[in-house]
Amino acid sequence: DGGITQSPKYLFRKEGQNVTLSCEQNLNHDAMYWYRQDPGQGLRLIYYSQIVNDFQKGDIAEGYSVSREKKESFPLTVTSAQKNPTAFYLCASSRGPKQETQYFGPGTRLLVL
Amino acid sequence: KQEVTQIPAALSVPEGENLVLNCSFTDSAIYNLQWFRQDPGKGLTSLLLIQSSQREQTSGRLNASLDKSSGRSTLYIAASQPGDSATYLCAAAGGTSYGKLTFGQGTILTVHP
């Protein structure tokens, strides 16, 4: 059963803490993406990766970091530098770096304690 | 910079009605236009993708059209059902080498029995 999994479903962050959101796909897709969604707004791109060991900043990368050591995995770390991290985070993948359909995971909701 | 706008922000219709959701974009240099569905607290599900060279795409009761020259796309839903209730998002894929999507804010659709 192919797809994208994200964990955890809910995540709580304390002040000054770094937290990592997991994203795994078994679709054999080269490209992966991280988006942030705030209430009543569309999705905004945080980081994207076209291939293993390569990634680029999106529109709102400040306060976030990523790695792409394996094709299947694209974890996102929300650092303490991100002052307003409360949001719904969505991971997506597509077959290649060209303009193709993106498939989304179920999302992780991050809340600040 | 690409900007995507969706009108209306919310729509409530009785079951069985045909309806149209509108999406406009400011930069016509797009590779494709994608429509997604999002249920509350869930990830996005891809509905239709229209390549820049195409005028429309159909899937079941859904039909999406694209007019690049006017910067508009419409999603037509025939014979609406309560199960169609969700947020509908359109996204324009920009003219770059990677799959950057610029999203609209979405239209919240409620179909009541």
Coordinates of N, CA and C in Angstrom, one line a residue:
Chain A
D1 N 0.9 -1.2 0.0 CA 0.0 0.0 0.0 C 0.9 1.2 0.0
G2 N 1.0 1.9 -1.2 CA 2.0 3.0 -1.3 C 1.4 4.3 -0.8
G3 N 2.3 5.2 -0.3 CA 1.8 6.5 0.2 C 2.8 7.2 0.9
I4 N 2.4 8.3 1.6 CA 3.2 9.1 2.4 C 2.8 9.1 3.8
T5 N 3.7 8.9 4.7 CA 3.3 8.8 6.1 C 4.0 10.0 6.8
Q6 N 3.3 10.6 7.8 CA 3.9 11.7 8.6 C 3.6 11.3 10.1
S7 N 4.6 11.6 10.9 CA 4.5 11.3 12.3 C 5.3 12.4 13.1
P8 N 4.8 12.7 14.3 CA 3.5 12.3 14.9 C 2.3 13.0 14.3
K9 N 1.1 12.7 14.7 CA 0.0 13.4 14.2 C -0.1 14.8 14.9
Y10 N 0.2 14.8 16.2 CA 0.2 16.0 17.0 C 1.6 16.1 17.7
L11 N 2.1 17.3 17.8 CA 3.4 17.5 18.4 C 3.4 18.8 19.2
F12 N 4.0 18.7 20.4 CA 4.0 19.8 21.3 C 5.4 20.3 21.5
R13 N 5.6 21.6 21.4 CA 7.0 22.1 21.5 C 7.0 23.1 22.7
K14 N 8.1 23.0 23.5 CA 8.3 23.9 24.6 C 9.2 25.1 24.0
E15 N 9.2 26.2 24.8 CA 10.0 27.3 24.4 C 11.4 26.9 24.3
G16 N 12.1 27.3 23.2 CA 13.6 27.0 23.1 C 13.9 25.6 22.6
Q17 N 12.9 24.8 22.3 CA 13.1 23.4 22.0 C 13.1 23.3 20.5
N18 N 14.0 22.4 20.0 CA 13.9 22.0 18.6 C 13.1 20.7 18.5
V19 N 12.2 20.6 17.5 CA 11.5 19.4 17.3 C 11.6 18.9 15.8
T20 N 11.5 17.6 15.6 CA 11.6 17.1 14.3 C 10.3 16.4 13.8
L21 N 9.9 16.7 12.7 CA 8.7 16.1 12.1 C 9.2 15.1 11.0
S22 N 8.6 13.9 11.1 CA 9.0 12.8 10.2 C 8.1 12.8 8.9
C23 N 8.7 12.5 7.8 CA 8.0 12.3 6.5 C 8.7 11.1 5.8
E24 N 7.9 10.1 5.5 CA 8.4 8.9 4.7 C 7.5 8.6 3.6
Q25 N 8.1 8.3 2.4 CA 7.3 7.8 1.3 C 7.8 6.6 0.7
N26 N 6.9 5.7 0.2 CA 7.3 4.5 -0.5 C 6.8 4.4 -1.9
L27 N 6.7 5.6 -2.5 CA 6.2 5.8 -3.9 C 7.4 5.8 -4.9
N28 N 8.6 5.7 -4.4 CA 9.8 5.8 -5.2 C 9.9 7.2 -5.9
H29 N 9.4 8.2 -5.3 CA 9.4 9.6 -5.8 C 10.8 10.2 -5.5
D30 N 11.3 11.0 -6.5 CA 12.5 11.7 -6.3 C 12.4 13.0 -5.5
A31 N 11.3 13.7 -5.8 CA 11.1 15.0 -5.2 C 10.2 15.0 -4.0
M32 N 10.6 15.8 -3.0 CA 9.8 15.9 -1.7 C 9.7 17.3 -1.3
Y33 N 8.6 17.6 -0.6 CA 8.3 19.0 -0.2 C 7.8 19.1 1.2
W34 N 8.0 20.3 1.8 CA 7.4 20.6 3.1 C 6.6 21.9 3.0
Y35 N 5.4 21.9 3.4 CA 4.5 23.0 3.4 C 4.0 23.3 4.8
R36 N 3.7 24.6 5.0 CA 3.1 25.0 6.3 C 1.7 25.6 5.9
Q37 N 0.7 25.2 6.7 CA -0.7 25.7 6.5 C -1.2 26.4 7.8
D38 N -1.5 27.7 7.7 CA -2.1 28.4 8.8 C -3.6 28.5 8.6
P39 N -4.4 28.7 9.6 CA -5.9 28.7 9.5 C -6.3 29.8 8.5
G40 N -7.2 29.3 7.6 CA -7.7 30.3 6.6 C -6.8 30.6 5.5
Q41 N -5.6 30.0 5.4 CA -4.6 30.4 4.4 C -4.3 29.1 3.6
G42 N -3.7 29.4 2.4 CA -3.2 28.3 1.6 C -1.9 27.8 2.1
L43 N -1.4 26.9 1.4 CA -0.1 26.3 1.8 C 1.1 27.2 1.4
R44 N 2.1 27.2 2.2 CA 3.3 27.9 1.8 C 4.5 27.0 1.9
L45 N 5.4 27.1 0.9 CA 6.5 26.1 0.8 C 7.6 26.5 1.7
I46 N 8.1 25.5 2.5 CA 9.2 25.7 3.4 C 10.5 25.3 2.8
Y47 N 10.6 24.0 2.4 CA 11.8 23.5 1.8 C 11.3 22.4 0.8
Y48 N 12.2 22.2 -0.2 CA 12.0 21.1 -1.2 C 13.3 20.4 -1.5
S49 N 13.1 19.2 -2.0 CA 14.3 18.4 -2.4 C 14.0 17.7 -3.7
Q50 N 14.9 17.9 -4.7 CA 14.6 17.2 -6.0 C 15.3 15.9 -6.0
I51 N 16.3 15.7 -5.2 CA 17.0 14.4 -5.2 C 17.8 14.2 -3.9
V52 N 18.2 13.0 -3.6 CA 18.9 12.7 -2.4 C 20.1 13.6 -2.2
N53 N 20.3 14.0 -1.0 CA 21.5 14.9 -0.6 C 21.4 16.3 -1.3
D54 N 20.3 16.7 -1.7 CA 20.1 18.0 -2.2 C 18.8 18.6 -1.8
F55 N 18.8 19.9 -1.3 CA 17.5 20.5 -1.0 C 17.7 22.0 -1.1
Q56 N 16.6 22.7 -1.3 CA 16.6 24.2 -1.4 C 15.5 24.8 -0.6
K57 N 15.8 26.1 -0.2 CA 14.8 26.8 0.6 C 13.6 27.2 -0.3
G58 N 12.4 27.2 0.4 CA 11.2 27.7 -0.2 C 11.0 29.1 0.2
D59 N 9.7 29.5 0.3 CA 9.4 30.9 0.6 C 9.5 31.3 2.0
I60 N 9.5 30.3 3.0 CA 9.5 30.6 4.4 C 10.4 29.7 5.2
A61 N 11.6 29.6 4.7 CA 12.6 28.6 5.3 C 13.2 29.1 6.7
E62 N 13.1 30.3 7.0 CA 13.7 30.8 8.2 C 13.2 30.1 9.5
G63 N 14.1 29.5 10.3 CA 13.7 28.8 11.5 C 13.4 27.4 11.3
Y64 N 13.7 26.9 10.1 CA 13.5 25.5 9.8 C 14.8 24.9 9.2
S65 N 14.9 23.6 9.3 CA 16.0 22.9 8.6 C 15.5 21.5 8.2
V66 N 16.2 21.0 7.1 CA 15.8 19.7 6.6 C 17.1 18.9 6.3
S67 N 16.9 17.6 6.0 CA 17.9 16.7 5.5 C 17.3 15.8 4.5
R68 N 18.1 15.2 3.6 CA 17.6 14.2 2.6 C 18.7 13.2 2.4
E69 N 18.9 12.4 3.4 CA 20.0 11.4 3.3 C 19.5 10.1 2.6
K70 N 18.2 9.9 2.6 CA 17.6 8.7 1.9 C 16.5 9.2 1.0
K71 N 16.2 8.5 -0.1 CA 15.2 8.9 -1.0 C 13.8 8.9 -0.3
E72 N 13.6 7.9 0.6 CA 12.3 7.7 1.2 C 12.0 8.8 2.3
S73 N 13.0 9.5 2.8 CA 12.8 10.2 4.0 C 13.2 11.7 3.9
F74 N 12.4 12.6 4.4 CA 12.7 14.0 4.3 C 12.2 14.7 5.6
P75 N 13.0 14.5 6.7 CA 12.5 15.1 8.0 C 12.7 16.6 8.1
L76 N 11.8 17.2 8.8 CA 11.8 18.7 9.0 C 12.0 19.0 10.4
T77 N 13.0 19.8 10.7 CA 13.3 20.3 12.1 C 12.8 21.7 12.3
V78 N 12.0 21.9 13.3 CA 11.5 23.3 13.6 C 12.4 23.7 14.7
T79 N 13.2 24.7 14.5 CA 14.2 25.1 15.5 C 13.6 26.2 16.4
S80 N 14.4 26.5 17.5 CA 13.9 27.5 18.4 C 13.9 28.9 17.8
A81 N 14.5 29.1 16.6 CA 14.5 30.3 15.9 C 13.2 30.7 15.2
Q82 N 12.4 29.6 15.1 CA 11.1 29.8 14.5 C 10.1 30.3 15.6
K83 N 9.8 31.6 15.6 CA 9.1 32.2 16.7 C 7.6 32.0 16.7
N84 N 7.0 31.5 15.6 CA 5.6 31.3 15.5 C 5.4 29.9 14.8
P85 N 5.7 28.8 15.5 CA 5.7 27.5 14.8 C 4.3 26.9 14.8
T86 N 3.3 27.4 15.5 CA 2.0 26.7 15.6 C 1.4 26.7 14.2
A87 N 1.2 25.5 13.7 CA 0.6 25.4 12.3 C 0.4 24.0 12.0
F88 N -0.2 23.7 10.8 CA -0.3 22.4 10.3 C 0.7 22.2 9.2
Y89 N 1.6 21.1 9.4 CA 2.7 20.9 8.5 C 2.4 19.7 7.6
L90 N 2.5 19.9 6.3 CA 2.2 18.9 5.3 C 3.4 18.6 4.5
C91 N 3.7 17.3 4.3 CA 4.8 16.8 3.5 C 4.2 16.3 2.2
A92 N 4.9 16.5 1.1 CA 4.4 16.0 -0.2 C 5.5 15.4 -1.0
S93 N 5.2 14.6 -2.0 CA 6.2 14.1 -2.9 C 5.7 14.1 -4.4
S94 N 6.6 14.1 -5.3 CA 6.2 13.9 -6.7 C 7.3 13.1 -7.4
R95 N 6.9 12.6 -8.6 CA 7.7 11.6 -9.2 C 9.1 12.2 -9.6
G96 N 9.1 13.4 -10.1 CA 10.3 14.0 -10.5 C 10.3 15.5 -10.2
P97 N 11.3 16.2 -10.6 CA 11.4 17.7 -10.3 C 10.6 18.5 -11.3
K98 N 10.1 17.9 -12.4 CA 9.3 18.6 -13.3 C 7.9 18.7 -12.7
Q99 N 7.0 19.4 -13.4 CA 5.7 19.8 -12.9 C 4.8 18.6 -13.0
E100 N 4.7 17.9 -11.9 CA 3.8 16.7 -11.8 C 2.9 16.8 -10.6
T101 N 1.9 15.9 -10.5 CA 1.1 15.9 -9.4 C 1.8 15.6 -8.1
Q102 N 1.5 16.4 -7.1 CA 2.1 16.2 -5.8 C 1.1 15.4 -4.9
Y103 N 1.7 14.4 -4.2 CA 0.9 13.6 -3.3 C 1.2 14.0 -1.9
F104 N 0.2 14.2 -1.1 CA 0.4 14.7 0.3 C 0.2 13.6 1.4
G105 N 0.9 13.8 2.4 CA 0.7 13.0 3.6 C -0.4 13.6 4.5
P106 N -0.7 12.9 5.6 CA -1.9 13.3 6.4 C -1.6 14.6 7.3
G107 N -0.4 15.0 7.4 CA -0.1 16.2 8.2 C 0.3 16.0 9.6
T108 N 1.0 16.9 10.2 CA 1.4 17.0 11.6 C 1.0 18.4 12.1
R109 N 0.2 18.4 13.2 CA -0.2 19.6 13.8 C 0.8 19.9 15.0
L110 N 1.5 21.1 14.9 CA 2.4 21.5 15.9 C 1.8 22.6 16.8
L111 N 1.9 22.3 18.1 CA 1.4 23.3 19.0 C 2.5 23.7 20.0
V112 N 2.5 24.9 20.5 CA 3.5 25.4 21.4 C 2.9 25.4 22.8
L113 N 3.6 24.8 23.8 CA 3.2 24.8 25.2 C 3.5 26.1 25.9
Chain B
K1 N 6.0 37.9 -8.8 CA 5.7 36.8 -7.8 C 4.2 36.3 -8.1
Q2 N 4.1 35.0 -8.2 CA 2.8 34.5 -8.5 C 1.8 34.7 -7.3
E3 N 0.6 35.1 -7.6 CA -0.4 35.2 -6.6 C -1.7 34.4 -7.1
V4 N -2.3 33.6 -6.2 CA -3.4 32.8 -6.6 C -4.6 33.2 -5.7
T5 N -5.7 33.5 -6.3 CA -6.9 33.9 -5.5 C -8.1 33.0 -5.8
Q6 N -8.8 32.6 -4.8 CA -10.0 31.8 -5.0 C -11.3 32.5 -4.5
I7 N -12.3 32.4 -5.4 CA -13.5 33.0 -5.1 C -14.6 32.0 -5.4
P8 N -15.7 31.8 -4.5 CA -15.8 32.5 -3.2 C -15.0 31.8 -2.1
A9 N -14.9 32.5 -1.0 CA -14.2 31.9 0.1 C -15.0 30.7 0.7
A10 N -16.3 30.8 0.7 CA -17.2 29.8 1.2 C -18.4 29.7 0.3
L11 N -19.0 28.5 0.2 CA -20.1 28.3 -0.6 C -21.0 27.2 0.0
S12 N -22.3 27.5 0.2 CA -23.2 26.5 0.7 C -24.3 26.3 -0.3
V13 N -24.5 25.0 -0.7 CA -25.5 24.7 -1.7 C -26.3 23.5 -1.3
P14 N -27.5 23.4 -1.8 CA -28.3 22.2 -1.6 C -27.8 21.0 -2.4
E15 N -28.1 19.8 -2.0 CA -27.7 18.6 -2.7 C -28.3 18.6 -4.1
G16 N -27.5 18.2 -5.1 CA -28.0 18.1 -6.4 C -27.6 19.2 -7.3
E17 N -27.2 20.3 -6.7 CA -26.9 21.5 -7.5 C -25.6 21.4 -8.2
N18 N -25.5 22.0 -9.4 CA -24.2 22.1 -10.1 C -23.6 23.4 -9.6
L19 N -22.2 23.4 -9.5 CA -21.6 24.5 -8.9 C -20.2 24.8 -9.6
V20 N -19.8 26.0 -9.5 CA -18.5 26.4 -10.1 C -17.6 27.1 -9.0
L21 N -16.4 26.6 -8.9 CA -15.4 27.3 -8.0 C -14.4 28.0 -8.9
N22 N -14.0 29.2 -8.5 CA -13.1 30.0 -9.4 C -11.7 30.1 -8.8
C23 N -10.7 30.2 -9.6 CA -9.3 30.4 -9.3 C -8.7 31.3 -10.3
S24 N -8.0 32.3 -9.8 CA -7.3 33.2 -10.7 C -5.8 33.3 -10.3
F25 N -5.0 33.5 -11.2 CA -3.5 33.6 -11.0 C -3.0 34.8 -11.8
T26 N -1.9 35.4 -11.2 CA -1.4 36.7 -11.8 C -0.3 36.4 -12.9
D27 N 0.4 35.4 -12.8 CA 1.5 35.1 -13.7 C 1.1 34.0 -14.6
S28 N 0.9 34.2 -15.9 CA 0.4 33.2 -16.9 C 1.5 32.2 -17.3
A29 N 2.7 32.4 -16.9 CA 3.8 31.5 -17.2 C 3.8 30.3 -16.3
I30 N 2.8 29.5 -16.4 CA 2.7 28.3 -15.5 C 2.9 27.1 -16.3
Y31 N 3.3 26.0 -15.6 CA 3.4 24.7 -16.2 C 2.1 23.9 -16.2
N32 N 1.4 24.1 -15.0 CA 0.1 23.4 -14.9 C -0.6 24.1 -13.8
L33 N -1.9 23.7 -13.7 CA -2.8 24.2 -12.6 C -3.4 22.9 -12.0
Q34 N -3.3 22.9 -10.6 CA -3.8 21.7 -9.9 C -4.9 22.0 -9.0
W35 N -5.9 21.1 -8.9 CA -7.0 21.3 -7.9 C -6.9 20.1 -6.9
F36 N -7.0 20.5 -5.6 CA -7.0 19.6 -4.5 C -8.2 19.7 -3.7
R37 N -8.5 18.6 -2.9 CA -9.5 18.6 -2.0 C -8.9 18.4 -0.6
Q38 N -9.4 19.1 0.4 CA -8.9 18.9 1.8 C -10.0 18.7 2.8
D39 N -10.1 17.6 3.4 CA -11.1 17.4 4.5 C -10.5 18.0 5.8
P40 N -11.4 18.4 6.7 CA -10.9 19.0 8.0 C -9.8 18.2 8.7
G41 N -8.7 18.8 9.0 CA -7.6 18.2 9.7 C -6.9 17.1 9.0
K42 N -7.1 17.1 7.6 CA -6.4 16.0 6.8 C -5.5 16.6 5.8
G43 N -4.7 15.8 5.1 CA -3.9 16.2 4.0 C -4.7 16.5 2.8
L44 N -4.0 16.8 1.7 CA -4.6 17.2 0.5 C -4.7 15.9 -0.4
T45 N -5.8 15.9 -1.2 CA -6.0 14.8 -2.2 C -6.1 15.5 -3.5
S46 N -5.2 15.0 -4.5 CA -5.2 15.6 -5.8 C -6.5 15.2 -6.6
L47 N -7.1 16.2 -7.2 CA -8.4 16.0 -8.0 C -8.1 16.0 -9.5
L48 N -7.5 17.1 -9.9 CA -7.2 17.2 -11.4 C -6.0 18.0 -11.6
L49 N -5.2 17.7 -12.6 CA -4.1 18.5 -13.0 C -4.3 18.9 -14.5
I50 N -4.2 20.2 -14.8 CA -4.3 20.6 -16.2 C -3.0 21.1 -16.6
Q51 N -2.4 20.5 -17.6 CA -1.1 21.0 -18.2 C -1.4 22.4 -18.9
S52 N -0.3 23.2 -19.0 CA -0.5 24.5 -19.6 C -1.0 24.4 -21.0
S53 N -0.7 23.3 -21.7 CA -1.1 23.2 -23.1 C -2.6 22.7 -23.2
Q54 N -3.2 22.3 -22.1 CA -4.5 21.8 -22.2 C -5.6 22.9 -21.8
R55 N -6.8 22.6 -22.2 CA -7.9 23.6 -21.9 C -8.8 23.0 -20.7
E56 N -8.9 21.7 -20.6 CA -9.7 21.2 -19.5 C -9.3 19.7 -19.2
Q57 N -9.8 19.3 -18.1 CA -9.6 17.9 -17.6 C -10.9 17.5 -16.9
T58 N -11.2 16.2 -17.1 CA -12.5 15.7 -16.5 C -12.2 14.4 -15.7
S59 N -12.8 14.3 -14.5 CA -12.8 13.1 -13.7 C -14.1 12.9 -13.1
G60 N -14.9 12.0 -13.6 CA -16.2 11.8 -13.0 C -17.1 13.0 -13.1
R61 N -17.6 13.4 -11.9 CA -18.5 14.6 -11.9 C -17.7 15.9 -11.9
L62 N -16.4 15.9 -11.9 CA -15.5 17.1 -11.9 C -15.0 17.4 -13.2
N63 N -15.0 18.7 -13.5 CA -14.4 19.2 -14.7 C -13.7 20.5 -14.4
A64 N -12.4 20.5 -14.8 CA -11.6 21.7 -14.6 C -11.2 22.3 -15.9
S65 N -11.3 23.6 -16.0 CA -10.9 24.3 -17.2 C -9.7 25.3 -16.9
L66 N -9.0 25.6 -17.9 CA -7.8 26.5 -17.8 C -7.8 27.5 -18.9
D67 N -7.7 28.8 -18.6 CA -7.5 29.8 -19.6 C -6.3 30.7 -19.2
K68 N -5.2 30.3 -19.7 CA -3.9 30.9 -19.3 C -3.9 32.4 -19.6
S69 N -4.5 32.8 -20.8 CA -4.4 34.2 -21.2 C -5.1 35.1 -20.3
S70 N -6.2 34.6 -19.7 CA -6.9 35.5 -18.7 C -6.6 35.2 -17.3
G71 N -5.7 34.2 -17.1 CA -5.2 33.8 -15.7 C -6.3 33.2 -14.9
R72 N -7.1 32.3 -15.4 CA -8.3 31.8 -14.7 C -8.4 30.3 -14.9
S73 N -8.9 29.7 -13.8 CA -9.3 28.3 -13.9 C -10.6 28.1 -13.1
T74 N -11.4 27.2 -13.6 CA -12.6 26.9 -12.9 C -12.8 25.4 -12.6
L75 N -13.3 25.1 -11.5 CA -13.7 23.7 -11.2 C -15.2 23.6 -11.1
Y76 N -15.7 22.7 -12.0 CA -17.1 22.5 -12.1 C -17.5 21.2 -11.4
I77 N -18.4 21.2 -10.5 CA -18.9 20.0 -9.8 C -20.3 19.8 -10.2
A78 N -20.6 18.7 -10.8 CA -22.0 18.4 -11.3 C -22.7 17.6 -10.2
A79 N -24.0 17.8 -10.1 CA -24.8 17.0 -9.2 C -24.2 16.8 -7.8
S80 N -24.0 17.9 -7.1 CA -23.2 17.9 -5.8 C -23.9 17.0 -4.8
Q81 N -23.1 16.4 -4.0 CA -23.5 15.5 -2.9 C -22.9 15.9 -1.6
P82 N -23.6 15.6 -0.5 CA -23.0 15.9 0.9 C -21.6 15.5 1.0
G83 N -21.2 14.4 0.5 CA -19.8 13.9 0.5 C -18.8 14.8 -0.2
D84 N -19.3 15.8 -1.0 CA -18.4 16.7 -1.6 C -18.0 17.8 -0.7
S85 N -18.6 17.9 0.5 CA -18.3 19.0 1.4 C -16.8 18.9 1.9
A86 N -16.1 19.9 1.6 CA -14.6 20.0 1.9 C -14.1 21.3 1.5
T87 N -12.8 21.6 1.7 CA -12.1 22.8 1.2 C -11.4 22.4 -0.1
Y88 N -11.7 23.2 -1.1 CA -11.1 23.0 -2.4 C -10.0 24.0 -2.7
L89 N -8.8 23.5 -3.0 CA -7.6 24.4 -3.2 C -7.1 24.3 -4.6
C90 N -6.8 25.4 -5.2 CA -6.1 25.4 -6.5 C -4.7 25.8 -6.3
A91 N -3.8 25.4 -7.1 CA -2.4 25.7 -7.0 C -1.8 25.8 -8.4
A92 N -1.0 26.8 -8.6 CA -0.4 27.1 -9.9 C 1.1 26.6 -9.8
A93 N 1.5 25.8 -10.8 CA 2.9 25.4 -10.8 C 3.7 26.4 -11.6
G94 N 4.7 27.0 -11.0 CA 5.5 28.1 -11.7 C 6.4 27.6 -12.7
G95 N 6.9 28.6 -13.5 CA 7.8 28.3 -14.6 C 9.3 28.1 -14.2
T96 N 9.5 27.2 -13.3 CA 10.9 26.9 -12.8 C 11.1 25.4 -13.0
S97 N 12.3 25.0 -12.7 CA 12.6 23.6 -13.0 C 12.1 22.6 -11.9
Y98 N 11.6 23.2 -10.8 CA 11.1 22.3 -9.8 C 9.6 22.5 -9.6
G99 N 9.0 21.6 -8.8 CA 7.5 21.6 -8.7 C 7.0 22.6 -7.7
K100 N 7.4 23.9 -7.7 CA 6.9 24.8 -6.8 C 5.4 25.1 -7.1
L101 N 4.6 24.9 -6.1 CA 3.2 25.2 -6.2 C 2.8 26.5 -5.4
T102 N 2.1 27.4 -6.0 CA 1.6 28.5 -5.3 C 0.1 28.3 -5.1
F103 N -0.3 28.3 -3.8 CA -1.7 27.9 -3.5 C -2.6 29.1 -3.3
G104 N -3.9 28.9 -3.6 CA -4.9 29.9 -3.2 C -5.3 29.6 -1.8
Q105 N -6.2 30.4 -1.2 CA -6.6 30.2 0.2 C -7.7 29.2 0.3
G106 N -8.3 28.8 -0.8 CA -9.3 27.7 -0.7 C -10.7 28.2 -0.7
T107 N -11.6 27.4 -1.1 CA -13.1 27.6 -1.1 C -13.6 26.5 -0.2
I108 N -14.3 26.9 0.9 CA -15.0 25.9 1.8 C -16.4 25.6 1.2
L109 N -16.6 24.4 0.8 CA -17.8 24.0 0.2 C -18.6 23.2 1.2
T110 N -19.9 23.5 1.4 CA -20.8 22.7 2.2 C -22.0 22.4 1.3
V111 N -22.3 21.1 1.2 CA -23.4 20.6 0.4 C -24.4 20.0 1.5
H112 N -25.6 20.6 1.6 CA -26.5 20.1 2.6 C -27.6 19.3 2.0
P113 N -28.0 18.3 2.7 CA -29.1 17.3 2.1 C -30.4 18.1 1.9

